[in-house]
Short mmCIF file of C-alpha atoms and ligand atoms in Angstrom, two decimals:
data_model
loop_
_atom_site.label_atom_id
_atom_site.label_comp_id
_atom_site.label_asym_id
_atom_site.label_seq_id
_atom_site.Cartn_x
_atom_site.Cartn_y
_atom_site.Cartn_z
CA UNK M 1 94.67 112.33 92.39
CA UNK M 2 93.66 114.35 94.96
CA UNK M 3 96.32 116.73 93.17
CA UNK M 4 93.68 117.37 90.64
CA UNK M 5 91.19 118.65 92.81
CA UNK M 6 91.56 122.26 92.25
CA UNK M 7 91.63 122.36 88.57
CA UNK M 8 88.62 120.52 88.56
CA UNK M 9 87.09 123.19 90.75
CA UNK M 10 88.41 125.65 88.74
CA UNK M 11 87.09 124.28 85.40
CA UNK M 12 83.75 123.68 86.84
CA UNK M 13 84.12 120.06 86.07
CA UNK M 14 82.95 117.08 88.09
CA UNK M 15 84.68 113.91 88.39
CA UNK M 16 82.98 109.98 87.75
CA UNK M 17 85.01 107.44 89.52
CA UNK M 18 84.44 104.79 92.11
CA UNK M 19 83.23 104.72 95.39
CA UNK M 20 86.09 103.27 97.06
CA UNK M 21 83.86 100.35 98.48
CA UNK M 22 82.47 97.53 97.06
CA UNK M 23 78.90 97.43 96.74
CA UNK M 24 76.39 100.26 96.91
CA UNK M 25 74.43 102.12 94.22
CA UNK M 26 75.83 104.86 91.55
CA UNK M 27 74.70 108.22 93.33
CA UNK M 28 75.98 111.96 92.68
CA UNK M 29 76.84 114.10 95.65
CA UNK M 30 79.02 116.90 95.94
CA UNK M 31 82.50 116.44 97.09
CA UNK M 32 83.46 119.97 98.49
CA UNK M 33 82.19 121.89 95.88
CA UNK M 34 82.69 119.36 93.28
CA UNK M 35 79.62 116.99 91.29
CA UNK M 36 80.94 114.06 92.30
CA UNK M 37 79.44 111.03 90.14
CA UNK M 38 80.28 107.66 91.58
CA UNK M 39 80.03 104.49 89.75
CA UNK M 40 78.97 101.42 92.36
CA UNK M 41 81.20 97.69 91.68
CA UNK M 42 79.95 94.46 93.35
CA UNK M 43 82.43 92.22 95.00
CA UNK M 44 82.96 89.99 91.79
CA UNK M 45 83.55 92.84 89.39
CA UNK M 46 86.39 94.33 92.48
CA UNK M 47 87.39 90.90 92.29
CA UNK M 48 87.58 90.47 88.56
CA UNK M 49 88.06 93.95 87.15
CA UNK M 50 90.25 95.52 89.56
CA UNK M 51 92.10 93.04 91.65
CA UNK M 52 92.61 90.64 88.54
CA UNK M 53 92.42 92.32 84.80
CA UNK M 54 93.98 95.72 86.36
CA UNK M 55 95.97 94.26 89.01
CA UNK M 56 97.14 91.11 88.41
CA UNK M 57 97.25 91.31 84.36
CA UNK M 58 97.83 94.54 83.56
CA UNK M 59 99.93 95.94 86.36
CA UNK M 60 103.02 93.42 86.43
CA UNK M 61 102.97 93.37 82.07
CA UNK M 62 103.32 97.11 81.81
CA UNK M 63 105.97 96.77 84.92
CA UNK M 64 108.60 94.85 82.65
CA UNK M 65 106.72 91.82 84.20
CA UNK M 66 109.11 91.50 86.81
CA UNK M 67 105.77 89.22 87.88
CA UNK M 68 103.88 86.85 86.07
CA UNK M 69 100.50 88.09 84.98
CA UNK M 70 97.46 85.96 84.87
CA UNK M 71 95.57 85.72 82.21
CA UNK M 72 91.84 85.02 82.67
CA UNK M 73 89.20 85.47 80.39
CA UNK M 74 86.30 86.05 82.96
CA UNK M 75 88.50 88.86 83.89
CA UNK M 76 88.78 90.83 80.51
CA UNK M 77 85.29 90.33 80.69
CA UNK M 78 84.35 92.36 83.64
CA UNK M 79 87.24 94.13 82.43
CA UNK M 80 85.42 94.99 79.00
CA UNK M 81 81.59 95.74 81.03
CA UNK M 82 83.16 97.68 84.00
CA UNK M 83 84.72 100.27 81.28
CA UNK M 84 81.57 100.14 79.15
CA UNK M 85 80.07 101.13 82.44
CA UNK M 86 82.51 104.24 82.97
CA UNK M 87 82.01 104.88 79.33
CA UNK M 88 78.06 105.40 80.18
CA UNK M 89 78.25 106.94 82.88
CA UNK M 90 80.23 109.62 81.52
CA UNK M 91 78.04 110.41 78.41
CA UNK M 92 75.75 111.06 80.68
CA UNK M 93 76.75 113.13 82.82
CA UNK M 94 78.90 115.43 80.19
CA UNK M 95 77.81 118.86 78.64
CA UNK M 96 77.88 119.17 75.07
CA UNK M 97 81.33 119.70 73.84
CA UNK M 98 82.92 118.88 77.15
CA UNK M 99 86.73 117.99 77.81
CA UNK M 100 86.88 114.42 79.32
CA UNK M 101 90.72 113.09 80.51
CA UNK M 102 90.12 109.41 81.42
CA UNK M 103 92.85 108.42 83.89
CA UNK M 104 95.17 105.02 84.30
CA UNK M 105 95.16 101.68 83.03
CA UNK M 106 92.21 100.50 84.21
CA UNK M 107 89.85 102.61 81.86
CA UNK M 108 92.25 101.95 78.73
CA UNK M 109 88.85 100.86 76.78
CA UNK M 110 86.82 104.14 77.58
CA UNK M 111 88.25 106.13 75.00
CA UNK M 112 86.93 104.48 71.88
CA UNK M 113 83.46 103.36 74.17
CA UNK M 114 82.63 106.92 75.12
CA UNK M 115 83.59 108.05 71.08
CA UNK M 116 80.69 105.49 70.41
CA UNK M 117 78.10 107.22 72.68
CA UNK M 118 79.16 110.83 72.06
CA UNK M 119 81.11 111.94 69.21
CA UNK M 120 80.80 115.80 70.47
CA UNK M 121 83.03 115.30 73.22
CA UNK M 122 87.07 115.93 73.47
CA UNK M 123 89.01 112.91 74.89
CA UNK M 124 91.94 112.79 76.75
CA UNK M 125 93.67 110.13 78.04
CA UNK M 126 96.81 110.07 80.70
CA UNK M 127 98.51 106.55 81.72
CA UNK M 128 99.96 107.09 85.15
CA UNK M 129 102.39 103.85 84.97
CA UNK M 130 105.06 102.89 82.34
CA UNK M 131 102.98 101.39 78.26
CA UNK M 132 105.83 98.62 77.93
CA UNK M 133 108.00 97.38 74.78
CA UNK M 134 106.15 95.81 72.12
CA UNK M 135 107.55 92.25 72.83
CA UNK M 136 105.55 92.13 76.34
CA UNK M 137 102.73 93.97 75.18
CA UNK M 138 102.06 91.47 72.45
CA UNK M 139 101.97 88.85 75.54
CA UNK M 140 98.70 90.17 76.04
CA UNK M 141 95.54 87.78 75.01
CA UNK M 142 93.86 91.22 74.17
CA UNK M 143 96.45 93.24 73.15
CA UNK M 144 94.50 94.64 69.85
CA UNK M 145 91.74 95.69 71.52
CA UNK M 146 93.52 97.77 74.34
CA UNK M 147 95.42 99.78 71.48
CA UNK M 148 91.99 100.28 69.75
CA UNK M 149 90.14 101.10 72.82
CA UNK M 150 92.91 103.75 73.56
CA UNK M 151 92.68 105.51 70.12
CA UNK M 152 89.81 106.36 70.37
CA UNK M 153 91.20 109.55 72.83
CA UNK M 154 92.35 112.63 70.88
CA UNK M 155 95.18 112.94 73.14
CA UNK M 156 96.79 110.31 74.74
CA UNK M 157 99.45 110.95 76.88
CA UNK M 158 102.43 109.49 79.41
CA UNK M 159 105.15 110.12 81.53
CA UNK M 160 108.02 109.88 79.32
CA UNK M 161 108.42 109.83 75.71
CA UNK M 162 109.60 106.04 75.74
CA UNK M 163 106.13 104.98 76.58
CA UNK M 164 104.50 107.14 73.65
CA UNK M 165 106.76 105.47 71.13
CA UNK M 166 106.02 101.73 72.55
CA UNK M 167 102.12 102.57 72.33
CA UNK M 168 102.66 103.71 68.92
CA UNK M 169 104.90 100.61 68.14
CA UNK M 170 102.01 98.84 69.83
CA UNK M 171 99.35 99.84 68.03
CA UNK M 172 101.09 100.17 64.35
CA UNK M 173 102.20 96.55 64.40
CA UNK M 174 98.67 95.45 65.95
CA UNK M 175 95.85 97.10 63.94
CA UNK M 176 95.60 97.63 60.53
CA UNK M 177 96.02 100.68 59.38
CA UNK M 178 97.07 102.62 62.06
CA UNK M 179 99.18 105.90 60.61
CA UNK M 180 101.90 107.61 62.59
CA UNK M 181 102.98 111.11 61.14
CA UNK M 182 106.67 110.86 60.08
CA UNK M 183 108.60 111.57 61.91
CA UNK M 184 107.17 108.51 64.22
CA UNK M 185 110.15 109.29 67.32
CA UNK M 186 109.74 113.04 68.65
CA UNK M 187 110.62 114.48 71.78
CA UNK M 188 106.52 115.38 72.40
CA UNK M 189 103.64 115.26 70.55
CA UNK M 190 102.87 112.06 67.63
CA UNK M 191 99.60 112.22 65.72
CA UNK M 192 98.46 108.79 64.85
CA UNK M 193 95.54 108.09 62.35
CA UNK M 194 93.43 104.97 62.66
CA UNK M 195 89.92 105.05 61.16
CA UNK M 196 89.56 108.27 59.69
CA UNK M 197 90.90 109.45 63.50
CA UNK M 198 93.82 111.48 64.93
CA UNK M 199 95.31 111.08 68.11
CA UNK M 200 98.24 113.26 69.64
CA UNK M 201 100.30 110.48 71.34
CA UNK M 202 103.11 112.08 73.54
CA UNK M 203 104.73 112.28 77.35
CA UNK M 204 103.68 114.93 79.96
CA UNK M 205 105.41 114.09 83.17
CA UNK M 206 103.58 114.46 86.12
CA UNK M 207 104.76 116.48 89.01
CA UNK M 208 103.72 117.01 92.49
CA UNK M 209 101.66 119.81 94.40
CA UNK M 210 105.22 121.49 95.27
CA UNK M 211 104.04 124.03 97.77
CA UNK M 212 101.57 121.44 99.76
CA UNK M 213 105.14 119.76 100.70
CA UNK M 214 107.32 122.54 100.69
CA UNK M 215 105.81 125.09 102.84
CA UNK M 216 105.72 122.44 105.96
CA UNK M 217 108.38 120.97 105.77
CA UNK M 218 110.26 124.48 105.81
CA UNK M 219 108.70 125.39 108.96
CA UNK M 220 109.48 125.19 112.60
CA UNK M 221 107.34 122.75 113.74
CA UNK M 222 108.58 119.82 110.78
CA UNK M 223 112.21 121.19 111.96
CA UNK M 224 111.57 119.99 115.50
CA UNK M 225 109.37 117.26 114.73
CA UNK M 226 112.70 116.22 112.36
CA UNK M 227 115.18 116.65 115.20
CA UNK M 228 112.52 114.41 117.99
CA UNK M 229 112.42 111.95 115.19
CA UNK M 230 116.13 111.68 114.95
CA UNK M 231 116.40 111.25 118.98
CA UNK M 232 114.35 108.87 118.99
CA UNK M 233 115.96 106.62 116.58
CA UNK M 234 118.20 106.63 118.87
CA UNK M 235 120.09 109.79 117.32
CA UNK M 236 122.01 108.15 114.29
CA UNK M 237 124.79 109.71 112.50
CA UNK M 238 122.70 108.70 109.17
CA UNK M 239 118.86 108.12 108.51
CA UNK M 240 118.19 106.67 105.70
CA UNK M 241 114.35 106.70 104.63
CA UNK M 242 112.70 104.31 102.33
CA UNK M 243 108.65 105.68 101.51
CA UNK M 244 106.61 103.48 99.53
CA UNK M 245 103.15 101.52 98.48
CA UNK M 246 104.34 97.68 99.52
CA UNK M 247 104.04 97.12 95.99
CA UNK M 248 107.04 94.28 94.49
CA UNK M 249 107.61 96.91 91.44
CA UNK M 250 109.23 99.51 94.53
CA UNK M 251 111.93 97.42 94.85
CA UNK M 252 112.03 97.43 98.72
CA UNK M 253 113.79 93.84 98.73
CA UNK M 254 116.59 94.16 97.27
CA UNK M 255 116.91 98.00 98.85
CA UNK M 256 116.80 96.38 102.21
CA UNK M 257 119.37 93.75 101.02
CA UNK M 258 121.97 96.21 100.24
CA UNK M 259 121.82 98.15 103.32
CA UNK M 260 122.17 94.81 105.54
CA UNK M 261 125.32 93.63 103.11
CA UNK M 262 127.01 97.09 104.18
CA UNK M 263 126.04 96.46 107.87
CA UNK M 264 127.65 93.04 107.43
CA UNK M 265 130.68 93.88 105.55
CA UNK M 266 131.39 96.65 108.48
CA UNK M 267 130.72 99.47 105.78
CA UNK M 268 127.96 100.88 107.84
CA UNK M 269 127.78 100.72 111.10
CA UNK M 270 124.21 100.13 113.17
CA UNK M 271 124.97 102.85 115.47
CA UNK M 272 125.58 105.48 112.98
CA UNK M 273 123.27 104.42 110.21
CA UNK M 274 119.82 103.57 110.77
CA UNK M 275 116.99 103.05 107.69
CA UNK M 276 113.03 103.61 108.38
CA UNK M 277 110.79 102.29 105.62
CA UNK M 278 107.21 103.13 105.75
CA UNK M 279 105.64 100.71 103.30
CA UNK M 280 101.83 101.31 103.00
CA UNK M 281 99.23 98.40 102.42
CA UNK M 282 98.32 98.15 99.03
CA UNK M 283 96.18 95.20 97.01
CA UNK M 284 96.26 93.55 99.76
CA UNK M 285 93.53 90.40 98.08
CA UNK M 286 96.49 90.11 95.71
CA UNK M 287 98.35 87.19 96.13
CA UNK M 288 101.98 89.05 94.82
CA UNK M 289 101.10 91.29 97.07
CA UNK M 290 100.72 89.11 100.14
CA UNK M 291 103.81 87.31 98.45
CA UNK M 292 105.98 90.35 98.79
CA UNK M 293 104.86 91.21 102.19
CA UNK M 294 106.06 88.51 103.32
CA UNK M 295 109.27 88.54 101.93
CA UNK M 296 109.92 92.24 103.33
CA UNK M 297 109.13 91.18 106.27
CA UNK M 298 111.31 88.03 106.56
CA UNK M 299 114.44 90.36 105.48
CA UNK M 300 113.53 93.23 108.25
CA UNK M 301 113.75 90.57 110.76
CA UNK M 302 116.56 89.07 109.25
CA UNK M 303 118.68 92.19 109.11
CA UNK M 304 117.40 93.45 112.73
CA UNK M 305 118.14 89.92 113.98
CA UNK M 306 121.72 90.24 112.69
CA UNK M 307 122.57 93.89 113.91
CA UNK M 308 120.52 95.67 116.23
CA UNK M 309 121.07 96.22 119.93
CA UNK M 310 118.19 95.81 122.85
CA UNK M 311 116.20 99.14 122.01
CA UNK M 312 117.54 100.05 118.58
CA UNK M 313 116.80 98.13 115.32
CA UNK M 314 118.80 99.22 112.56
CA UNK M 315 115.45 99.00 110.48
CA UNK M 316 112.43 100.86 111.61
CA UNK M 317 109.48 99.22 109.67
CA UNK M 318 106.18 100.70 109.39
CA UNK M 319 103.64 98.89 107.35
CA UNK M 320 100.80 101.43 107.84
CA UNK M 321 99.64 104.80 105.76
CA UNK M 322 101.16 108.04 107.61
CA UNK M 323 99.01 111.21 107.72
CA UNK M 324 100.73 113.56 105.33
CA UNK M 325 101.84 115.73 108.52
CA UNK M 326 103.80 112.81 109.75
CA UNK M 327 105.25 112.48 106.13
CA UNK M 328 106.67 115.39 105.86
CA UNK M 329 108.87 115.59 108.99
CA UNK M 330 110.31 112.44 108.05
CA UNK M 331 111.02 113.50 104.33
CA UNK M 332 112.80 117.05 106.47
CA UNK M 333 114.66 114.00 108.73
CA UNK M 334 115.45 111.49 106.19
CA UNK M 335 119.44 112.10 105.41
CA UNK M 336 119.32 109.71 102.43
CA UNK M 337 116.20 108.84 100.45
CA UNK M 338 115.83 105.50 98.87
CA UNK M 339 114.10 105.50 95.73
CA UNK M 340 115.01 102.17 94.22
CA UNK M 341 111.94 100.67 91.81
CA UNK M 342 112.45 97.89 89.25
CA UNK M 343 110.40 99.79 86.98
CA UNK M 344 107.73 103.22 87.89
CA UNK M 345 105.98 105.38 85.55
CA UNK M 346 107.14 108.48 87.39
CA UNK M 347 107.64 108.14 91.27
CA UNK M 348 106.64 111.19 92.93
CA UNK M 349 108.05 109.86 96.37
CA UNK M 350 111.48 111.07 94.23
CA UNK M 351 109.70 114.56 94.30
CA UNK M 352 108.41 115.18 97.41
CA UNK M 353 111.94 114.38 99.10
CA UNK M 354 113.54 116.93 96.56
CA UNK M 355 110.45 119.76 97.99
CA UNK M 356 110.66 118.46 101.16
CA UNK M 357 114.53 119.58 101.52
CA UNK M 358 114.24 123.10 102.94
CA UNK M 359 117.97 122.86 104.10
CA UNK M 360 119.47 121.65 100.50
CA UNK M 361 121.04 119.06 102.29
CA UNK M 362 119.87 115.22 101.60
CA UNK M 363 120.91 112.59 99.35
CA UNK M 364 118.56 111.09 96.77
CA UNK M 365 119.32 107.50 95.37
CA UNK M 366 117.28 107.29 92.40
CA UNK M 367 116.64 103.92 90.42
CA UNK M 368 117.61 104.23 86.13
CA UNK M 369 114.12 102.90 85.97
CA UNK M 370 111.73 105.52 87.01
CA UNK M 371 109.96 108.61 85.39
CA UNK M 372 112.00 110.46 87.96
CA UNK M 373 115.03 109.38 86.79
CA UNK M 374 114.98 111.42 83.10
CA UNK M 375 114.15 115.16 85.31
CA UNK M 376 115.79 114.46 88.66
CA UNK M 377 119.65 113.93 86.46
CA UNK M 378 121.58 115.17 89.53
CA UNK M 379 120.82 111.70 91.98
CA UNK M 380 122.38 108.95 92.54
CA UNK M 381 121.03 107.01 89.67
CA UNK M 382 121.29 103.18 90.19
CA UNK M 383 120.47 100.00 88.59
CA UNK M 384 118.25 98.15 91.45
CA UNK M 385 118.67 94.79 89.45
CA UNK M 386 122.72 95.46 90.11
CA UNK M 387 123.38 94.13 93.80
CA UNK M 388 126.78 95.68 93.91
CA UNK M 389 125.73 99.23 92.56
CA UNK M 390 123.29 99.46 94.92
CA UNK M 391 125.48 98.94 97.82
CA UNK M 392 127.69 101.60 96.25
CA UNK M 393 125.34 103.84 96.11
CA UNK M 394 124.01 103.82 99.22
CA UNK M 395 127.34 103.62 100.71
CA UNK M 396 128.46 106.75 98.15
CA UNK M 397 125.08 108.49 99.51
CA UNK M 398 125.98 108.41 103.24
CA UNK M 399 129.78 109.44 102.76
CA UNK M 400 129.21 112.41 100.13
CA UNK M 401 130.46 115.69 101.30
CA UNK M 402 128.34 118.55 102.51
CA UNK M 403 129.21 120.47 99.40
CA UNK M 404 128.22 117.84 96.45
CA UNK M 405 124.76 116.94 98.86
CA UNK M 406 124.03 120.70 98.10
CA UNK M 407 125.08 121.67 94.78
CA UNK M 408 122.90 118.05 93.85
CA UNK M 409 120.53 119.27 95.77
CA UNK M 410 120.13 122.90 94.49
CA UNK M 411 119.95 122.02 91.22
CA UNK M 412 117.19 118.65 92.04
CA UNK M 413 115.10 121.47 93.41
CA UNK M 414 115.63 124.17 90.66
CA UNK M 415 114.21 121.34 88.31
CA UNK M 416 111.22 120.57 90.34
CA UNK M 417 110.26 124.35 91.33
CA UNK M 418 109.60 124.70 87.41
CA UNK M 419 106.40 122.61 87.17
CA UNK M 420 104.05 122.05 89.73
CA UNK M 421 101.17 119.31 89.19
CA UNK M 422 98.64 122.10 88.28
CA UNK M 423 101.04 122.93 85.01
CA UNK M 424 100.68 119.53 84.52
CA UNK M 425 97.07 119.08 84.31
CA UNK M 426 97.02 122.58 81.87
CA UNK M 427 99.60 121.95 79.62
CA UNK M 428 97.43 118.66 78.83
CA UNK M 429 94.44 120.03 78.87
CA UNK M 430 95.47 123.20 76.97
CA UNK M 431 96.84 120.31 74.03
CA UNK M 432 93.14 118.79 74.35
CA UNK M 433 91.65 121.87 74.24
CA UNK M 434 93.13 122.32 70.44
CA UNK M 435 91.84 118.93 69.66
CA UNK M 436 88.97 116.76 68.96
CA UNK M 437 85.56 117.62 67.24
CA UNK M 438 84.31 120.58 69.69
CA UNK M 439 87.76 122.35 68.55
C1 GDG F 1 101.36 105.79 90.32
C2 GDG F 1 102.56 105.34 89.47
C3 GDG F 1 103.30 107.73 89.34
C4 GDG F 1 103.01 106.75 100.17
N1 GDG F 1 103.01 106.33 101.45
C5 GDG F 1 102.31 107.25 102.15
C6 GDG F 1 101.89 108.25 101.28
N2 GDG F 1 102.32 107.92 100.07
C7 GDG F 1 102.09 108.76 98.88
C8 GDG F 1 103.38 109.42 98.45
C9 GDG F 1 103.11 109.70 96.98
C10 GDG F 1 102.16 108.56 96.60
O1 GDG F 1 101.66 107.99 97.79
C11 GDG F 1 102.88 107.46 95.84
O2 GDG F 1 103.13 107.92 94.55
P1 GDG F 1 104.23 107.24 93.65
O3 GDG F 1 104.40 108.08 92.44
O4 GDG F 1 105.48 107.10 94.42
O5 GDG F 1 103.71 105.78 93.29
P2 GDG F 1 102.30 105.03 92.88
O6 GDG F 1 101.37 104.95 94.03
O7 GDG F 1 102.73 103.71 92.35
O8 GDG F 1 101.65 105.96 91.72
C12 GDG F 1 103.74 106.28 89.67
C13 GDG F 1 102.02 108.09 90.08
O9 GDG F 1 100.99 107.12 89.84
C14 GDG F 1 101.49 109.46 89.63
O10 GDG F 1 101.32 109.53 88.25
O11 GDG F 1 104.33 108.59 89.77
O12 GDG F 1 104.81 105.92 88.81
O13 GDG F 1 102.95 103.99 89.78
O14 GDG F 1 102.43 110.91 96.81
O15 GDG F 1 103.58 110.54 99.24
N3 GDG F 1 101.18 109.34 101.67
C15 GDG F 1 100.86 109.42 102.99
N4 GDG F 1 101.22 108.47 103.89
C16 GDG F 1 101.95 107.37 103.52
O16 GDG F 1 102.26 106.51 104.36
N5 GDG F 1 100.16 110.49 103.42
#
């Protein structure tokens, strides 16, 4: 969210979130010009609230629960106090009448809690991963109190217009009378009455700072950075570039699985095509997590083991978080960017390659299943669950002609020129702005 930073600058607001570590007290310093307020959590409440509740309940439900979730009570618990605690925090710290956006599924009570404590305030509310079909969501032990605790923003908004209507669906066939305006399906903006209370339920898809990736990666020094990359992968025909949080909703696995069926059905070849997947720790006291880690790992060495030659893997894996100037040039080198998720709110990983393509030239394969996937139209848009597609795709990706790469191109980064994250943040704000008692 460090995206946000200079709206919240220019608004003169100040941001309440955690410290980052466990432990410590709740203290208010500035953060480069901004009132930082942190909020302190002990080991047991990182352990309850974050890693389990928001983690391990929350996370793999609204992900199509391609995982199992647990489901423990002493974890809604901390779940329930940790929000009430964000809830205080900001009441006290806000100016009369102020704008508050509450961010991501871990604060989904705050809303309703901070309505309690300070009915002068606007609330908005923006969930950064997919709200999922009714028939999970009603998996959930506390299902009726997440939808309440939600209402109680005046906007609430997501990344794509699906996940407005299953929140709605949600929280009409959960609560008692809850009132969607008719027509309940629009293209943008739902109000929904519960309680003598209107919400404006709708999707704003995030985007990405464009210029913070663009601007490098067109320069000289990403160009040769992109070229000493390529030489020393051992200067492949084909890279193909895999960039995400080692998270088991990414779909690395099965991503990895199609490239090594191609290698071993002699459609690509390990001395033209080579793949580089930076996968960044992530949850790591999560045992899914550790699961999955595993399990990448196992089919790196599985597919190197098979196909590379003494001093070139056909897999270059690097489970570590690149500085963003490392990023870049390997965004500039990547020929073909895998994007393959089971399921992602948005994916701005999508984005960045799209910026990052100063020469018009790469290849984005783009799972049916993210955010992404209803702006970025003119990818290679693939079913990750679909073995077979995804080897075509890939495959379809490293043979396309220099003329389709560019016209997809083009027209990938025409779309993403049009809204950077800063229009983002306004256009939401500017709806909240119109709402709520202060309006
Ligand atoms: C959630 C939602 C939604 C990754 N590795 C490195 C690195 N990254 C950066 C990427 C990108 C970000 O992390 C990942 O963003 P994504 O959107 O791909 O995924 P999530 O982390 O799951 O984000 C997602 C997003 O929120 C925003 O609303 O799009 O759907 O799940 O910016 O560049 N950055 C650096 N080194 C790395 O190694 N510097």
């Amino acid at each position: 969210m460090r995206a946000l930073l200079p709206t919240i600058r220019e608004t003169g607001g100040s941001w309440v979130g955690w410290t980052g570590q466990p432990g410590g007290v709740d203290e208010d310093i500035d953060l480069d010009g901004i009132a930082l307020h942190s909020l302190a959590l002990s080991d047991e409440e990182l352990h309850r609230y974050y890693e389990g509740m928001s983690n391990d309940t929350l996370w793999p439900l609204y992900h199509d629960a391609i995982r199992e979730s647990a489901y423990h009570g002493d974890d809604w618990d901390a779940y329930r106090l940790v929000n009430q605690r964000f809830a205080e925090r900001v009441a006290e710290i806000a100016p009369e009448g102020a704008a508050v956006w509450i961010h991501d599924y871990h604060l989904q009570l705050v809303p309703t809690a901070l309505r309690e404590l300070r009915d002068d305030v606007r609330i908005g509310f923006f969930n950064h991963i997919p709200f999922p079909p009714l028939e999970l969501f009603r998996r959930l032990p506390w299902r009726a109190e997440i939808v309440e605790g939600l209402l109680g923003a005046d906007v609430i908004g997501f990344q794509r217009a699906s996940d407005a209507t299953n929140m709605i669906a949600a929280a009409t066939d959960l609560l008692e009378g809850v009132e969607p305006d008719e027509p309940v399906v629009t293209d943008h903006l739902v109000g929904v009455g519960y309680r003598g209370h209107r919400s404006l339920v709708g999707a704003f898809p995030i985007s990405i700072d464009v210029a913070e990736i663009e601007e490098p990666a067109g320069g000289r020094a990403a160009r040769r950075q992109a070229i000493d990359i390529r030489a020393r992968l051992g200067s492949p025909e084909v890279i193909l570039l895999g960039v995400d949080r080692l998270d088991y909703t990414k779909g690395i696995g099965p991503r990895l699985r199609a490239f090594g069926q191609l290698l071993d059905d002699g459609r690509l070849d390990p001395e033209r095509h080579v793949l580089v997947q930076v996968a960044t720790p992530t949850r790591e006291g999560v045992e899914h997590y550790q699961d999955e880690r595993r399990e990448i790992e196992q089919i790196v060495g599985e597919i190197n083991g098979r196909h590379a030659r003494l001093g070139f893997p056909v897999i270059h894996y690097l489970y570590r978080t690149l500085p963003l100037e490392e990023l870049i040039p390997l965004y500039r080198a990547g020929d073909v960017m895998l994007v393959t998720p089971y399921r992602d709110g948005m994916n701005l990983v999508a984005k960045e390659y799209v910026a990052a393509n100063a020469d018009g030239d790469g290849v984005l394969v783009l799972s049916e299943f993210t955010g992404a996937a209803d702006e970025l139209r003119e990818a290679l848009l693939v079913n990750p669950h679909d073995p077979v597609a995804l080897q075509d795709a890939i495959a379809q990706a490293v043979e396309m002609p220099r003329q389709e790469r560019g016209e997809r191109m083009r027209a990938m980064r025409a779309t993403i020129a049009g809204s950077t994250v800063t229009d983002w943040a306004r256009s939401f704000l500017a709806v909240l702005d119109t709402e709520g008692p202060a309006a």
